Amino acid sequence: MLRLPPFRVVSPDTVEGVVAALQQPGARLIAGGTDILPNLKHWLDRPEVLVSINRLTALRGIVRDDNAGVLRIGAGTTLTQIAEHPDVQQLFPSLAQSAGCVASPSIRNMGTIGGNLNLDTRCRYVNQTEFWRGAIGGGCIKSEGNVCHVVPKGRNCVAAMSSDNVPVLMSLQAVIVQAGPEGTRTVPLCDYYHADGTRHTHAKPGEITTEVQVPLPTSARRTHYVKWCVRKSIDFPLVSVALRFDLDKDDVSATISAAHVVAGVLGARPRQVRKLDAILGLALNDPKVAQIVSEAAFKQCKPLANVPYETAYRRRMIRVYTRRGIEAMVNAG
Ligand SMILES: Cc1cc2nc3c(=O)[nH]c(=O)nc-3n(C[C@H](O)[C@H](O)[C@H](O)COP(=O)(O)OP(=O)(O)OC[C@H]3O[C@@H](n4cnc5c(N)ncnc54)[C@H](O)[C@@H]3O)c2cc1C
Ligand code: SF4
């Protein structure tokens, strides 16, 4: 049995109260607890106090705000609520897909979107028991040691951002609202992550995510999310790609006016696949589109040995799953 380290729990009922409680030394935020509690059982952190957001009912819910042109999703909204929400299913099918494929139904009922966006990075060498980490020479940069077992000569941690929803929300150009001691600010999700697995977000000390704002579509589009993992459920992705193509009209034979393709599970920051200009002006159902995009994803995405499975195989799976994702969009009409 894995034991938790000792800690206190406080549950303020306002955002200000949560932000104030986070000023205490050794305080950590907890939402659904589906990520942080397993990490604490592995003794990856020993917080003195967990600050729960469970009494912040204002952070739960999904509202379509036509005046602001966004869908507002409270950070405390569960993944099940997102996957099953009619506006999400109709306006952002790739988000309904990504929220609906996280882990298992019971984890999606507890896990929140705020926790998913702030999910700690993962690595096969650190998401282990303290005993296991000790057996490979006293841990690594992210835990108790000072070496990286993935890039032995590297000085940085390259643990993977394994959230299913982050690549999708980046492809949808979502913005998050952060509340902290200095007030509230908005941050484009594309600018929120950086390539350091020990501290991979630009959250300021004491800040919490309160809301995700997803811009409402202003043109016809097709979106899709593909995830490769070993099991069909209860598995983090080993390869993931979010696809979005803006179209001149609402038909798969319409021409592409913009493309947003984001791959996850590479390093600590998802990768936006660039150099897709060659598909602009082509019809989405032109076979060249799947070929060009999957080839660009293959060339630009180089998985590291931070999660299980051979890196060369995962890289090939990026190409395969990108192509399959585009074919699925086309076949769906
Ligand atoms: C067996 C298993 C399988 C899983 N599979 C997947 C998977 O396939 N895909 C996937 O994406 N995830 C997976 N997860 C991870 C996790 O369940 C989800 O990512 C979930 O959405 C996390 O949300 P939570 O509310 O439980 O976060 P918590 O565990 O409560 O918190 C996670 C982290 O986010 C921080 N945090 C929480 N809320 C906020 C906030 N509002 N503002 C700022 N920081 C915050 C916490 O401090 C903590 O560092 C899996 C977990 C388990 C145990
Ligand atoms: S990438 Fe390196 S430093 Fe980071 S968790 Fe893995 S082994 Fe540790």
Coordinates of C-alpha atoms and ligand atoms in Angstrom, one line a residue:
M1 CA 0.0 0.0 0.0
L2 CA 1.3 3.5 -0.9
R3 CA 0.9 5.9 2.0
L4 CA 0.3 9.6 1.7
P5 CA 2.6 12.0 3.5
P6 CA 0.9 14.0 6.3
F7 CA -0.9 17.3 5.4
R8 CA -3.7 19.5 6.4
V9 CA -6.6 20.4 4.1
V10 CA -8.4 23.8 3.9
S11 CA -11.4 24.5 1.8
P12 CA -12.0 28.3 1.4
D13 CA -15.3 29.3 -0.3
T14 CA -14.0 32.2 -2.3
V15 CA -11.3 32.6 -4.9
E16 CA -9.7 35.3 -2.8
G17 CA -9.7 32.9 0.2
V18 CA -8.0 30.2 -2.0
V19 CA -5.4 32.7 -3.2
A20 CA -4.7 33.8 0.4
A21 CA -4.4 30.2 1.7
L22 CA -1.9 29.5 -1.1
Q23 CA 0.4 32.1 0.5
Q24 CA 1.1 29.7 3.4
P25 CA 4.5 28.0 3.1
G26 CA 4.2 24.5 1.6
A27 CA 0.7 25.0 0.3
R28 CA -0.5 23.2 -2.8
L29 CA -3.8 23.4 -4.7
I30 CA -6.0 20.4 -5.1
A31 CA -9.1 20.1 -7.3
G32 CA -10.3 16.6 -8.1
G33 CA -7.2 15.1 -6.7
T34 CA -6.8 12.5 -9.5
D35 CA -3.3 13.6 -10.4
I36 CA -1.9 15.2 -7.3
L37 CA -2.9 12.4 -4.8
P38 CA -1.1 9.6 -6.8
N39 CA 1.9 11.9 -7.0
L40 CA 1.8 12.5 -3.3
K41 CA 1.6 8.7 -2.7
H42 CA 4.8 8.5 -4.7
W43 CA 6.2 11.1 -2.3
L44 CA 7.1 13.4 -5.1
D45 CA 6.1 16.4 -2.9
R46 CA 5.4 16.8 0.8
P47 CA 3.0 19.8 1.1
E48 CA 2.1 20.9 4.6
V49 CA -1.4 22.0 3.4
L50 CA -3.6 21.2 0.5
V51 CA -5.9 24.1 -0.5
S52 CA -9.1 22.6 -2.0
I53 CA -11.2 24.4 -4.5
N54 CA -14.2 22.1 -4.1
R55 CA -16.3 24.7 -2.3
L56 CA -15.8 27.2 -5.2
T57 CA -19.1 26.4 -6.9
A58 CA -18.7 29.6 -9.0
L59 CA -15.8 27.8 -10.8
R60 CA -18.1 25.1 -12.1
G61 CA -20.2 25.3 -15.2
I62 CA -20.2 26.0 -18.9
V63 CA -21.7 29.2 -20.4
R64 CA -21.9 30.4 -24.0
D65 CA -21.2 34.1 -24.0
D66 CA -22.2 35.4 -27.4
N67 CA -21.4 39.0 -26.5
A68 CA -17.7 38.1 -25.8
G69 CA -17.7 35.5 -28.5
V70 CA -16.4 32.7 -26.2
L71 CA -17.5 29.6 -24.4
R72 CA -16.6 30.0 -20.8
I73 CA -15.7 26.8 -18.9
G74 CA -15.1 27.2 -15.2
A75 CA -11.8 25.6 -14.0
G76 CA -13.7 23.4 -11.5
T77 CA -15.9 21.9 -14.3
T78 CA -15.4 18.1 -14.5
L79 CA -14.2 16.4 -17.7
T80 CA -17.5 14.4 -17.8
Q81 CA -19.5 17.7 -17.8
I82 CA -17.3 19.0 -20.6
A83 CA -17.5 15.8 -22.7
E84 CA -21.3 15.6 -22.4
H85 CA -22.2 19.3 -22.8
P86 CA -24.2 20.0 -25.9
D87 CA -22.4 23.3 -26.8
V88 CA -19.0 21.6 -26.5
Q89 CA -20.2 18.6 -28.6
Q90 CA -21.7 20.9 -31.3
L91 CA -19.1 23.7 -31.4
F92 CA -15.9 22.0 -30.3
P93 CA -16.2 18.2 -31.1
S94 CA -12.4 17.7 -30.6
L95 CA -12.7 19.0 -27.1
A96 CA -15.7 16.7 -26.3
Q97 CA -13.4 13.9 -27.7
S98 CA -10.4 14.8 -25.6
A99 CA -12.3 15.4 -22.4
G100 CA -14.2 12.1 -23.0
C101 CA -11.1 10.0 -23.5
V102 CA -9.2 10.9 -20.3
A103 CA -8.6 7.9 -18.1
S104 CA -11.9 6.3 -17.0
P105 CA -15.5 7.4 -16.2
S106 CA -14.8 7.6 -12.4
I107 CA -11.7 9.7 -13.0
R108 CA -13.5 12.0 -15.4
N109 CA -16.2 12.5 -12.8
M110 CA -13.7 13.8 -10.3
G111 CA -11.0 15.3 -12.6
T112 CA -11.4 19.0 -13.5
I113 CA -10.3 21.0 -16.5
G114 CA -8.3 23.3 -14.3
G115 CA -6.4 20.2 -12.9
N116 CA -6.0 18.9 -16.5
L117 CA -4.4 22.1 -17.7
N118 CA -2.1 22.3 -14.7
L119 CA -1.3 18.6 -14.7
D120 CA 2.2 17.9 -13.6
T121 CA 4.5 16.6 -16.3
R122 CA 5.1 12.9 -16.4
C123 CA 8.1 10.6 -16.9
R124 CA 8.7 6.9 -16.6
Y125 CA 11.6 7.6 -14.2
V126 CA 9.7 9.9 -11.8
N127 CA 6.2 8.6 -11.6
Q128 CA 7.4 5.7 -9.5
T129 CA 7.7 4.9 -5.8
E130 CA 10.4 6.5 -3.7
F131 CA 11.9 3.1 -3.3
W132 CA 12.0 2.6 -7.1
R133 CA 13.6 6.0 -7.7
G134 CA 16.2 5.2 -5.1
A135 CA 17.1 2.0 -6.9
I136 CA 18.1 3.9 -10.0
G137 CA 20.6 6.0 -8.2
G138 CA 18.7 8.4 -6.1
G139 CA 16.1 9.9 -8.4
C140 CA 16.6 12.6 -11.0
I141 CA 16.4 16.4 -11.5
K142 CA 12.7 16.4 -11.0
S143 CA 12.8 14.3 -7.8
E144 CA 15.6 13.9 -5.4
G145 CA 18.6 13.7 -7.7
N146 CA 20.6 15.8 -10.1
V147 CA 20.8 13.8 -13.3
C148 CA 18.3 13.2 -16.1
H149 CA 17.9 9.5 -17.1
V150 CA 16.2 10.5 -20.4
V151 CA 18.8 12.9 -21.6
P152 CA 21.8 11.9 -19.5
K153 CA 24.0 14.9 -20.6
G154 CA 21.1 17.3 -20.3
R155 CA 20.7 19.9 -17.6
N156 CA 16.9 20.2 -18.0
C157 CA 14.0 18.0 -17.2
V158 CA 12.1 16.9 -20.3
A159 CA 9.2 15.1 -18.7
A160 CA 6.1 15.1 -20.9
M161 CA 3.0 17.2 -20.8
S162 CA 0.5 14.3 -21.1
S163 CA -2.8 16.2 -20.8
D164 CA -5.3 15.2 -23.5
N165 CA -7.1 18.6 -23.4
V166 CA -4.1 20.9 -23.7
P167 CA -3.2 20.2 -27.4
V168 CA -6.9 20.5 -28.3
L169 CA -7.5 23.8 -26.4
M170 CA -4.3 25.2 -27.9
S171 CA -5.5 24.3 -31.4
L172 CA -8.8 26.1 -30.5
Q173 CA -6.8 29.2 -29.4
A174 CA -8.2 29.1 -25.9
V175 CA -7.3 31.7 -23.3
I176 CA -7.2 31.0 -19.5
V177 CA -8.0 33.3 -16.7
Q178 CA -5.5 33.3 -13.8
A179 CA -6.3 34.8 -10.4
G180 CA -3.5 35.5 -7.9
P181 CA -2.2 37.9 -5.3
E182 CA -1.7 40.6 -7.9
G183 CA -5.2 40.3 -9.4
T184 CA -6.6 38.6 -12.4
R185 CA -4.9 38.2 -15.9
T186 CA -5.7 36.3 -19.1
V187 CA -3.1 34.2 -20.8
P188 CA -3.3 32.6 -24.2
L189 CA -2.9 28.8 -23.6
C190 CA -0.3 28.7 -26.3
D191 CA 1.9 30.9 -24.2
Y192 CA 1.3 29.1 -20.8
Y193 CA 3.8 26.3 -21.1
H194 CA 7.5 26.2 -21.4
A195 CA 10.1 23.5 -21.9
D196 CA 11.0 22.7 -18.3
G197 CA 9.5 19.6 -16.9
T198 CA 10.1 20.7 -13.3
R199 CA 8.1 23.9 -13.7
H200 CA 6.3 23.8 -17.0
T201 CA 3.7 26.6 -16.7
H202 CA 4.0 30.3 -16.5
A203 CA 1.6 30.4 -13.5
K204 CA 2.9 32.9 -11.0
P205 CA 3.3 31.9 -7.3
G206 CA -0.1 31.6 -5.6
E207 CA -2.1 31.8 -8.8
I208 CA -5.0 29.6 -9.7
T209 CA -6.7 29.0 -13.1
T210 CA -10.4 30.1 -12.7
E211 CA -11.7 29.9 -16.3
V212 CA -11.0 28.7 -19.8
Q213 CA -12.4 30.8 -22.6
V214 CA -12.7 29.1 -26.0
P215 CA -13.4 31.5 -28.9
L216 CA -16.6 30.6 -30.7
P217 CA -16.1 29.6 -34.4
T218 CA -16.3 32.4 -36.8
S219 CA -16.1 30.2 -39.9
A220 CA -16.9 26.6 -40.9
R221 CA -14.3 24.2 -39.6
R222 CA -13.5 20.6 -38.8
T223 CA -11.7 19.5 -35.6
H224 CA -10.6 16.1 -34.4
Y225 CA -8.4 14.6 -31.7
V226 CA -6.3 11.5 -32.0
K227 CA -4.7 9.6 -29.1
W228 CA -2.6 6.5 -29.2
C229 CA -2.2 4.6 -25.9
V230 CA -1.7 0.9 -25.0
R231 CA -5.1 0.4 -23.4
K232 CA -8.4 1.8 -24.5
S233 CA -9.1 3.2 -21.1
I234 CA -7.2 4.4 -17.9
D235 CA -4.2 5.3 -20.0
F236 CA -2.3 8.5 -20.6
P237 CA -1.6 9.2 -24.2
L238 CA 1.7 8.1 -25.7
V239 CA 1.1 10.1 -28.8
S240 CA -1.6 12.7 -29.3
V241 CA -2.5 15.2 -32.0
A242 CA -5.2 17.9 -32.1
L243 CA -6.4 18.9 -35.6
R244 CA -8.3 21.9 -36.7
F245 CA -9.0 23.1 -40.2
D246 CA -10.9 26.3 -41.0
L247 CA -12.9 26.0 -44.2
D248 CA -14.4 28.4 -46.8
K249 CA -17.8 26.6 -46.4
D250 CA -19.3 23.9 -44.3
D251 CA -18.3 20.9 -46.4
V252 CA -15.3 18.6 -46.5
S253 CA -14.8 19.5 -50.2
A254 CA -14.4 23.2 -49.2
T255 CA -10.9 24.8 -49.3
I256 CA -8.8 25.1 -46.2
S257 CA -8.2 28.7 -45.1
A258 CA -6.3 28.0 -41.9
A259 CA -4.8 25.0 -40.1
H260 CA -3.9 24.5 -36.4
V261 CA -2.2 21.2 -35.6
V262 CA -0.8 20.6 -32.1
A263 CA 1.0 17.5 -30.8
G264 CA 1.3 16.4 -27.2
V265 CA 3.5 14.0 -25.1
L266 CA 6.8 15.1 -26.6
G267 CA 8.4 17.3 -23.9
A268 CA 7.0 19.6 -21.3
R269 CA 5.4 21.9 -23.9
P270 CA 3.1 20.7 -26.7
R271 CA 4.4 21.4 -30.2
Q272 CA 2.5 23.4 -32.7
V273 CA 3.1 21.9 -36.1
R274 CA 4.2 24.6 -38.5
K275 CA 4.9 24.9 -42.2
L276 CA 1.4 23.9 -43.3
D277 CA 1.0 26.6 -46.0
A278 CA 1.0 24.0 -48.7
I279 CA -2.5 22.8 -47.7
L280 CA -4.1 26.3 -47.7
G281 CA -6.4 26.5 -50.7
L282 CA -6.7 22.7 -51.0
A283 CA -9.9 20.9 -50.3
L284 CA -9.9 19.1 -47.0
N285 CA -10.9 15.9 -48.8
D286 CA -7.9 16.2 -51.1
P287 CA -5.7 13.2 -50.2
K288 CA -2.6 15.5 -50.4
V289 CA -3.8 17.2 -47.2
A290 CA -3.5 14.1 -45.0
Q291 CA -0.1 13.3 -46.7
I292 CA 1.3 16.8 -46.2
V293 CA 0.1 17.3 -42.6
S294 CA 1.1 13.8 -41.4
E295 CA 4.5 14.2 -43.0
A296 CA 5.0 17.7 -41.4
A297 CA 4.0 16.3 -38.0
F298 CA 6.4 13.4 -38.4
K299 CA 9.3 15.6 -39.3
Q300 CA 8.7 18.2 -36.6
C301 CA 7.8 15.9 -33.7
K302 CA 10.6 13.9 -32.1
P303 CA 9.4 12.0 -29.0
L304 CA 11.8 11.4 -26.2
A305 CA 12.2 8.3 -24.0
N306 CA 10.2 10.0 -21.2
V307 CA 7.2 7.8 -21.4
P308 CA 7.0 4.1 -22.3
Y309 CA 7.5 2.7 -25.8
E310 CA 10.3 3.0 -28.3
T311 CA 10.7 6.6 -29.5
A312 CA 11.0 5.7 -33.2
Y313 CA 7.8 3.8 -33.0
R314 CA 6.0 6.6 -31.3
R315 CA 7.3 9.0 -34.0
R316 CA 5.8 6.8 -36.7
M317 CA 2.6 6.6 -34.8
I318 CA 2.4 10.4 -34.9
R319 CA 2.3 10.2 -38.7
V320 CA -0.1 7.3 -38.8
Y321 CA -2.5 8.9 -36.3
T322 CA -2.4 12.3 -37.9
R323 CA -3.3 10.7 -41.2
R324 CA -6.1 8.6 -39.7
G325 CA -7.5 11.7 -37.9
I326 CA -7.8 13.6 -41.1
E327 CA -9.3 10.6 -42.9
A328 CA -11.8 10.3 -40.0
M329 CA -12.8 14.0 -40.4
V330 CA -13.3 13.6 -44.1
N331 CA -15.3 10.3 -43.8
A332 CA -17.5 11.9 -41.2
G333 CA -18.6 14.5 -43.8
Ligands
LIG1 C1 -5.0 6.2 -13.7 C2 -5.0 7.6 -14.2 C3 -5.1 7.8 -15.6 C4 -5.1 9.1 -16.1 N1 -5.2 9.2 -17.5 C5 -5.2 10.5 -18.0 C6 -5.4 10.7 -19.4 O1 -5.5 9.7 -20.2 N2 -5.3 11.9 -19.9 C7 -5.2 13.0 -19.1 O2 -5.1 14.1 -19.6 N3 -5.0 12.9 -17.7 C8 -5.1 11.6 -17.2 N4 -5.0 11.5 -15.8 C9 -4.7 12.6 -15.0 C10 -5.9 13.3 -14.3 O3 -6.8 12.4 -13.9 C11 -6.5 14.4 -15.2 O4 -5.6 15.1 -15.9 C12 -7.5 15.3 -14.4 O5 -8.1 16.2 -15.3 C13 -6.7 16.1 -13.3 O6 -7.7 17.0 -12.7 P1 -7.9 17.1 -11.2 O7 -9.0 18.0 -10.9 O8 -8.1 15.7 -10.6 O9 -6.5 17.7 -10.8 P2 -5.6 17.6 -9.3 O10 -5.1 16.2 -9.2 O11 -6.5 18.1 -8.3 O12 -4.5 18.6 -9.6 C14 -3.6 18.4 -10.7 C15 -2.6 19.5 -10.6 O13 -3.2 20.7 -11.1 C16 -3.2 21.7 -10.1 N5 -4.5 22.4 -10.2 C17 -5.7 21.8 -10.0 N6 -6.7 22.7 -10.2 C18 -6.0 23.9 -10.5 C19 -6.5 25.2 -10.9 N7 -7.8 25.5 -10.9 N8 -5.6 26.2 -11.1 C20 -4.2 25.9 -11.0 N9 -3.7 24.7 -10.7 C21 -4.6 23.7 -10.5 C22 -2.9 21.0 -8.8 O14 -2.2 21.8 -7.8 C23 -2.0 19.9 -9.3 O15 -0.7 20.3 -9.4 C24 -5.0 10.2 -15.3 C25 -4.9 10.0 -13.9 C26 -4.9 8.7 -13.4 C27 -4.8 8.5 -11.9
SF4_2 S1 12.9 13.9 -17.9 FE1 14.8 13.4 -16.8 S2 14.8 14.9 -15.0 FE2 12.7 14.8 -15.9 S3 11.6 13.3 -14.7 FE3 12.4 12.3 -16.5 S4 14.4 11.5 -15.8 FE4 13.8 13.0 -14.3

